[in-house]
Amino acid sequence: MTEMELYKLWSSQDLDDPDLKKELEEIAGDEEAIKDRFYQTLAFGTAGLRGVLGAGTNRMNIYVVRQATQGLADYLNAKYDSPKVCIGYDSRIKSDLFAKETARVLAANGVTAMLYGQLMPVPCTSFGTRYMKCQAGVMVTASHNPAKYNGYKVYGDDGCQITDEGAAAVLANIQSVDIFTGVKTMDFDEGVAKGLIQTVPKEVEEAFYQAVLSQSINGDLCKEAGLRVVYSPLNGTGNIPVRTILNRIGIDDVIVVPEQELPDGNFPTCPFPNPEIAEALDLGLKLCKEVKADLMLATDPDCDRVGIAVPDRDGNYVLVTGNEVGAMLMEYICYARIERGTMPEKPVAVSTVVSTAIAGKIAKKYGVEFRQVLTGFKYIGEQIHFLEEEGHPERFIFGFE
């Protein structure tokens, strides 16, 4: 179909989301606007889907989400008996709606949807997928992109983003599904009543916290340090989880940036909510100077990346880069585990081709096997999976990008 034919098809539908109907009416006669929305279909790959919110095949909306989920359900049903999927979502616009639509389609296809009862960070979806022995996970998020974006990430049963092979199979299914007539859906309440839509048990959240805390090497030091921390969730999902962990390791003096504390998919104070750039941390850095903080932490909307700032000798705050954080953590983990006698035999550390070369030198210094992989955390996760298959997951001590 041409862009105009697709536009007319969409305009003729009794759309469930009134925002889409309104948008289509507003762009009537605007050929460029119509073309932009319909000239292509959002591509599904190992990163799932990501695009601007709105009406059309080149936008993130409930119909694109439903179509992708139908493709995922077909893939899972062909590969597994009675599959389950863990579903999480962040604070972005329509994330909760897309998560529920995902659950409705899965349920209609006989796939049990384990849906978090509130917005949660990406790592919780990855963890929940493994902990509940799900065959896949779905996270509705667009990471650190601007507010007009949303996305749909798919994870395999190992908690890592779906493989190239799996993504190709899901994509083939998606392409065979008519976006309006080829998708099965079930009423949400009916899905709950039938046990096909379930809320992720609270025990999973607690298990996640325990898993995070178990990574601590010298945890008691935090209680003794008396640190004052300024923290910003950048209006995303990190507020409760991050503060919970900080509190449990003994850091009680935590001051949250008030303008960025509550979830808000419009991200009013930072149009580009990436905690690795100074602009997003501006309010937090000002607060640091006011309260004389020892450390600033900020997480992106889906809470899978962190920005860090520390004071210099002049009282100014400087950002620590990802490479610097990775190198310091790697050095500390190696040194401290050897000192405490907890370094495993044949330890393994993993980093990527875009990360600092000093990682390999640190590994060599401490007798750690260093593995360098392609860009993407899924490749780091793949190395962990290899070690698990060998029966020695304890060999993995650290990975970063």
PDB file of N, CA and C in Angstrom, residues 73-133:
ATOM      1  N   ALA A  73       4.200 -13.841  20.496  1.00  0.00           N
ATOM      2  CA  ALA A  73       3.400 -14.966  20.997  1.00  0.00           C
ATOM      3  C   ALA A  73       3.482 -16.162  20.057  1.00  0.00           C
ATOM      4  N   ASP A  74       3.415 -15.914  18.763  1.00  0.00           N
ATOM      5  CA  ASP A  74       3.520 -17.007  17.782  1.00  0.00           C
ATOM      6  C   ASP A  74       4.884 -17.691  17.894  1.00  0.00           C
ATOM      7  N   TYR A  75       5.914 -16.893  18.079  1.00  0.00           N
ATOM      8  CA  TYR A  75       7.273 -17.427  18.232  1.00  0.00           C
ATOM      9  C   TYR A  75       7.380 -18.296  19.477  1.00  0.00           C
ATOM     10  N   LEU A  76       6.845 -17.811  20.593  1.00  0.00           N
ATOM     11  CA  LEU A  76       6.942 -18.549  21.850  1.00  0.00           C
ATOM     12  C   LEU A  76       6.121 -19.833  21.821  1.00  0.00           C
ATOM     13  N   ASN A  77       4.920 -19.753  21.254  1.00  0.00           N
ATOM     14  CA  ASN A  77       4.065 -20.938  21.210  1.00  0.00           C
ATOM     15  C   ASN A  77       4.624 -22.028  20.305  1.00  0.00           C
ATOM     16  N   ALA A  78       5.384 -21.609  19.306  1.00  0.00           N
ATOM     17  CA  ALA A  78       5.998 -22.597  18.414  1.00  0.00           C
ATOM     18  C   ALA A  78       7.214 -23.260  19.046  1.00  0.00           C
ATOM     19  N   LYS A  79       7.770 -22.601  20.054  1.00  0.00           N
ATOM     20  CA  LYS A  79       9.027 -23.074  20.642  1.00  0.00           C
ATOM     21  C   LYS A  79       8.855 -23.720  22.010  1.00  0.00           C
ATOM     22  N   TYR A  80       7.827 -23.314  22.754  1.00  0.00           N
ATOM     23  CA  TYR A  80       7.662 -23.779  24.133  1.00  0.00           C
ATOM     24  C   TYR A  80       6.232 -24.260  24.390  1.00  0.00           C
ATOM     25  N   ASP A  81       6.094 -25.086  25.415  1.00  0.00           N
ATOM     26  CA  ASP A  81       4.784 -25.466  25.928  1.00  0.00           C
ATOM     27  C   ASP A  81       4.439 -24.543  27.088  1.00  0.00           C
ATOM     28  N   SER A  82       3.258 -23.936  27.045  1.00  0.00           N
ATOM     29  CA  SER A  82       2.774 -23.068  28.125  1.00  0.00           C
ATOM     30  C   SER A  82       3.790 -21.993  28.514  1.00  0.00           C
ATOM     31  N   PRO A  83       4.199 -21.153  27.584  1.00  0.00           N
ATOM     32  CA  PRO A  83       5.202 -20.132  27.900  1.00  0.00           C
ATOM     33  C   PRO A  83       4.670 -19.029  28.810  1.00  0.00           C
ATOM     34  N   LYS A  84       5.605 -18.383  29.514  1.00  0.00           N
ATOM     35  CA  LYS A  84       5.310 -17.230  30.367  1.00  0.00           C
ATOM     36  C   LYS A  84       6.206 -16.066  29.943  1.00  0.00           C
ATOM     37  N   VAL A  85       5.694 -14.855  30.127  1.00  0.00           N
ATOM     38  CA  VAL A  85       6.453 -13.657  29.788  1.00  0.00           C
ATOM     39  C   VAL A  85       6.378 -12.663  30.943  1.00  0.00           C
ATOM     40  N   CYS A  86       7.523 -12.157  31.369  1.00  0.00           N
ATOM     41  CA  CYS A  86       7.581 -11.096  32.381  1.00  0.00           C
ATOM     42  C   CYS A  86       7.503  -9.748  31.679  1.00  0.00           C
ATOM     43  N   ILE A  87       6.612  -8.868  32.157  1.00  0.00           N
ATOM     44  CA  ILE A  87       6.401  -7.567  31.512  1.00  0.00           C
ATOM     45  C   ILE A  87       6.664  -6.436  32.502  1.00  0.00           C
ATOM     46  N   GLY A  88       7.525  -5.505  32.101  1.00  0.00           N
ATOM     47  CA  GLY A  88       7.782  -4.319  32.897  1.00  0.00           C
ATOM     48  C   GLY A  88       7.577  -3.068  32.067  1.00  0.00           C
ATOM     49  N   TYR A  89       7.484  -1.935  32.733  1.00  0.00           N
ATOM     50  CA  TYR A  89       7.302  -0.677  32.021  1.00  0.00           C
ATOM     51  C   TYR A  89       7.843   0.479  32.850  1.00  0.00           C
ATOM     52  N   ASP A  90       8.229   1.548  32.152  1.00  0.00           N
ATOM     53  CA  ASP A  90       8.794   2.704  32.845  1.00  0.00           C
ATOM     54  C   ASP A  90       7.783   3.837  32.927  1.00  0.00           C
ATOM     55  N   SER A  91       8.277   5.062  33.153  1.00  0.00           N
ATOM     56  CA  SER A  91       7.396   6.213  33.398  1.00  0.00           C
ATOM     57  C   SER A  91       7.017   6.962  32.129  1.00  0.00           C
ATOM     58  N   ARG A  92       7.418   6.468  30.981  1.00  0.00           N
ATOM     59  CA  ARG A  92       7.156   7.193  29.745  1.00  0.00           C
ATOM     60  C   ARG A  92       5.663   7.237  29.409  1.00  0.00           C
ATOM     61  N   ILE A  93       5.336   8.196  28.552  1.00  0.00           N
ATOM     62  CA  ILE A  93       3.952   8.369  28.117  1.00  0.00           C
ATOM     63  C   ILE A  93       3.454   7.080  27.462  1.00  0.00           C
ATOM     64  N   LYS A  94       2.337   6.579  27.962  1.00  0.00           N
ATOM     65  CA  LYS A  94       1.644   5.375  27.480  1.00  0.00           C
ATOM     66  C   LYS A  94       2.381   4.067  27.769  1.00  0.00           C
ATOM     67  N   SER A  95       3.445   4.107  28.574  1.00  0.00           N
ATOM     68  CA  SER A  95       4.144   2.861  28.880  1.00  0.00           C
ATOM     69  C   SER A  95       3.233   1.865  29.585  1.00  0.00           C
ATOM     70  N   ASP A  96       2.449   2.346  30.557  1.00  0.00           N
ATOM     71  CA  ASP A  96       1.543   1.439  31.272  1.00  0.00           C
ATOM     72  C   ASP A  96       0.487   0.873  30.334  1.00  0.00           C
ATOM     73  N   LEU A  97      -0.003   1.690  29.412  1.00  0.00           N
ATOM     74  CA  LEU A  97      -0.988   1.225  28.438  1.00  0.00           C
ATOM     75  C   LEU A  97      -0.399   0.158  27.530  1.00  0.00           C
ATOM     76  N   PHE A  98       0.800   0.404  27.016  1.00  0.00           N
ATOM     77  CA  PHE A  98       1.443  -0.569  26.126  1.00  0.00           C
ATOM     78  C   PHE A  98       1.716  -1.885  26.856  1.00  0.00           C
ATOM     79  N   ALA A  99       2.071  -1.802  28.133  1.00  0.00           N
ATOM     80  CA  ALA A  99       2.328  -3.012  28.905  1.00  0.00           C
ATOM     81  C   ALA A  99       1.053  -3.840  29.049  1.00  0.00           C
ATOM     82  N   LYS A 100      -0.064  -3.167  29.322  1.00  0.00           N
ATOM     83  CA  LYS A 100      -1.336  -3.881  29.449  1.00  0.00           C
ATOM     84  C   LYS A 100      -1.786  -4.468  28.110  1.00  0.00           C
ATOM     85  N   GLU A 101      -1.557  -3.740  27.024  1.00  0.00           N
ATOM     86  CA  GLU A 101      -1.903  -4.262  25.704  1.00  0.00           C
ATOM     87  C   GLU A 101      -1.062  -5.500  25.389  1.00  0.00           C
ATOM     88  N   THR A 102       0.201  -5.459  25.787  1.00  0.00           N
ATOM     89  CA  THR A 102       1.074  -6.622  25.610  1.00  0.00           C
ATOM     90  C   THR A 102       0.500  -7.821  26.354  1.00  0.00           C
ATOM     91  N   ALA A 103       0.077  -7.597  27.588  1.00  0.00           N
ATOM     92  CA  ALA A 103      -0.496  -8.677  28.396  1.00  0.00           C
ATOM     93  C   ALA A 103      -1.774  -9.216  27.772  1.00  0.00           C
ATOM     94  N   ARG A 104      -2.607  -8.344  27.227  1.00  0.00           N
ATOM     95  CA  ARG A 104      -3.880  -8.764  26.624  1.00  0.00           C
ATOM     96  C   ARG A 104      -3.656  -9.673  25.417  1.00  0.00           C
ATOM     97  N   VAL A 105      -2.683  -9.312  24.588  1.00  0.00           N
ATOM     98  CA  VAL A 105      -2.412 -10.118  23.392  1.00  0.00           C
ATOM     99  C   VAL A 105      -1.798 -11.459  23.783  1.00  0.00           C
ATOM    100  N   LEU A 106      -0.859 -11.432  24.700  1.00  0.00           N
ATOM    101  CA  LEU A 106      -0.255 -12.690  25.147  1.00  0.00           C
ATOM    102  C   LEU A 106      -1.319 -13.624  25.712  1.00  0.00           C
ATOM    103  N   ALA A 107      -2.181 -13.076  26.573  1.00  0.00           N
ATOM    104  CA  ALA A 107      -3.223 -13.895  27.187  1.00  0.00           C
ATOM    105  C   ALA A 107      -4.142 -14.515  26.149  1.00  0.00           C
ATOM    106  N   ALA A 108      -4.497 -13.743  25.134  1.00  0.00           N
ATOM    107  CA  ALA A 108      -5.385 -14.244  24.079  1.00  0.00           C
ATOM    108  C   ALA A 108      -4.757 -15.393  23.305  1.00  0.00           C
ATOM    109  N   ASN A 109      -3.432 -15.460  23.351  1.00  0.00           N
ATOM    110  CA  ASN A 109      -2.709 -16.520  22.654  1.00  0.00           C
ATOM    111  C   ASN A 109      -2.287 -17.651  23.594  1.00  0.00           C
ATOM    112  N   GLY A 110      -2.830 -17.638  24.803  1.00  0.00           N
ATOM    113  CA  GLY A 110      -2.528 -18.700  25.748  1.00  0.00           C
ATOM    114  C   GLY A 110      -1.187 -18.574  26.430  1.00  0.00           C
ATOM    115  N   VAL A 111      -0.556 -17.408  26.322  1.00  0.00           N
ATOM    116  CA  VAL A 111       0.745 -17.161  26.964  1.00  0.00           C
ATOM    117  C   VAL A 111       0.496 -16.419  28.268  1.00  0.00           C
ATOM    118  N   THR A 112       1.013 -16.929  29.360  1.00  0.00           N
ATOM    119  CA  THR A 112       0.806 -16.288  30.660  1.00  0.00           C
ATOM    120  C   THR A 112       1.646 -15.020  30.758  1.00  0.00           C
ATOM    121  N   ALA A 113       0.994 -13.915  31.079  1.00  0.00           N
ATOM    122  CA  ALA A 113       1.663 -12.621  31.203  1.00  0.00           C
ATOM    123  C   ALA A 113       1.861 -12.293  32.674  1.00  0.00           C
ATOM    124  N   MET A 114       3.110 -12.166  33.090  1.00  0.00           N
ATOM    125  CA  MET A 114       3.456 -11.787  34.461  1.00  0.00           C
ATOM    126  C   MET A 114       3.800 -10.299  34.446  1.00  0.00           C
ATOM    127  N   LEU A 115       2.847  -9.472  34.850  1.00  0.00           N
ATOM    128  CA  LEU A 115       2.957  -8.017  34.703  1.00  0.00           C
ATOM    129  C   LEU A 115       3.280  -7.374  36.048  1.00  0.00           C
ATOM    130  N   TYR A 116       4.335  -6.565  36.071  1.00  0.00           N
ATOM    131  CA  TYR A 116       4.638  -5.812  37.282  1.00  0.00           C
ATOM    132  C   TYR A 116       3.476  -4.877  37.604  1.00  0.00           C
ATOM    133  N   GLY A 117       3.158  -4.751  38.894  1.00  0.00           N
ATOM    134  CA  GLY A 117       2.019  -3.944  39.310  1.00  0.00           C
ATOM    135  C   GLY A 117       2.292  -2.456  39.333  1.00  0.00           C
ATOM    136  N   GLN A 118       3.527  -2.047  39.120  1.00  0.00           N
ATOM    137  CA  GLN A 118       3.896  -0.639  39.072  1.00  0.00           C
ATOM    138  C   GLN A 118       5.137  -0.522  38.205  1.00  0.00           C
ATOM    139  N   LEU A 119       5.457   0.716  37.827  1.00  0.00           N
ATOM    140  CA  LEU A 119       6.624   0.896  36.967  1.00  0.00           C
ATOM    141  C   LEU A 119       7.873   0.396  37.676  1.00  0.00           C
ATOM    142  N   MET A 120       8.765  -0.204  36.890  1.00  0.00           N
ATOM    143  CA  MET A 120       9.970  -0.830  37.436  1.00  0.00           C
ATOM    144  C   MET A 120      11.134  -0.609  36.487  1.00  0.00           C
ATOM    145  N   PRO A 121      12.364  -0.641  37.006  1.00  0.00           N
ATOM    146  CA  PRO A 121      13.549  -0.515  36.157  1.00  0.00           C
ATOM    147  C   PRO A 121      13.726  -1.712  35.228  1.00  0.00           C
ATOM    148  N   VAL A 122      14.458  -1.498  34.140  1.00  0.00           N
ATOM    149  CA  VAL A 122      14.796  -2.575  33.213  1.00  0.00           C
ATOM    150  C   VAL A 122      15.428  -3.775  33.929  1.00  0.00           C
ATOM    151  N   PRO A 123      16.400  -3.577  34.824  1.00  0.00           N
ATOM    152  CA  PRO A 123      17.010  -4.742  35.457  1.00  0.00           C
ATOM    153  C   PRO A 123      16.015  -5.632  36.194  1.00  0.00           C
ATOM    154  N   CYS A 124      14.908  -5.061  36.679  1.00  0.00           N
ATOM    155  CA  CYS A 124      13.900  -5.866  37.366  1.00  0.00           C
ATOM    156  C   CYS A 124      13.160  -6.769  36.384  1.00  0.00           C
ATOM    157  N   THR A 125      12.946  -6.299  35.168  1.00  0.00           N
ATOM    158  CA  THR A 125      12.319  -7.143  34.157  1.00  0.00           C
ATOM    159  C   THR A 125      13.259  -8.267  33.745  1.00  0.00           C
ATOM    160  N   SER A 126      14.512  -7.932  33.550  1.00  0.00           N
ATOM    161  CA  SER A 126      15.508  -8.951  33.212  1.00  0.00           C
ATOM    162  C   SER A 126      15.613  -9.986  34.334  1.00  0.00           C
ATOM    163  N   PHE A 127      15.697  -9.509  35.568  1.00  0.00           N
ATOM    164  CA  PHE A 127      15.796 -10.406  36.719  1.00  0.00           C
ATOM    165  C   PHE A 127      14.535 -11.251  36.866  1.00  0.00           C
ATOM    166  N   GLY A 128      13.370 -10.585  36.749  1.00  0.00           N
ATOM    167  CA  GLY A 128      12.106 -11.288  36.901  1.00  0.00           C
ATOM    168  C   GLY A 128      11.925 -12.392  35.885  1.00  0.00           C
ATOM    169  N   THR A 129      12.408 -12.170  34.673  1.00  0.00           N
ATOM    170  CA  THR A 129      12.312 -13.183  33.621  1.00  0.00           C
ATOM    171  C   THR A 129      13.043 -14.455  34.042  1.00  0.00           C
ATOM    172  N   ARG A 130      14.226 -14.297  34.589  1.00  0.00           N
ATOM    173  CA  ARG A 130      15.012 -15.452  35.045  1.00  0.00           C
ATOM    174  C   ARG A 130      14.421 -16.055  36.320  1.00  0.00           C
ATOM    175  N   TYR A 131      14.100 -15.201  37.273  1.00  0.00           N
ATOM    176  CA  TYR A 131      13.652 -15.686  38.587  1.00  0.00           C
ATOM    177  C   TYR A 131      12.363 -16.494  38.478  1.00  0.00           C
ATOM    178  N   MET A 132      11.430 -16.034  37.635  1.00  0.00           N
ATOM    179  CA  MET A 132      10.144 -16.723  37.492  1.00  0.00           C
ATOM    180  C   MET A 132      10.181 -17.786  36.397  1.00  0.00           C
ATOM    181  N   LYS A 133      11.389 -18.015  35.850  1.00  0.00           N
ATOM    182  CA  LYS A 133      11.577 -19.010  34.795  1.00  0.00           C
ATOM    183  C   LYS A 133      10.633 -18.774  33.617  1.00  0.00           C
TER     184      LYS A 133
END
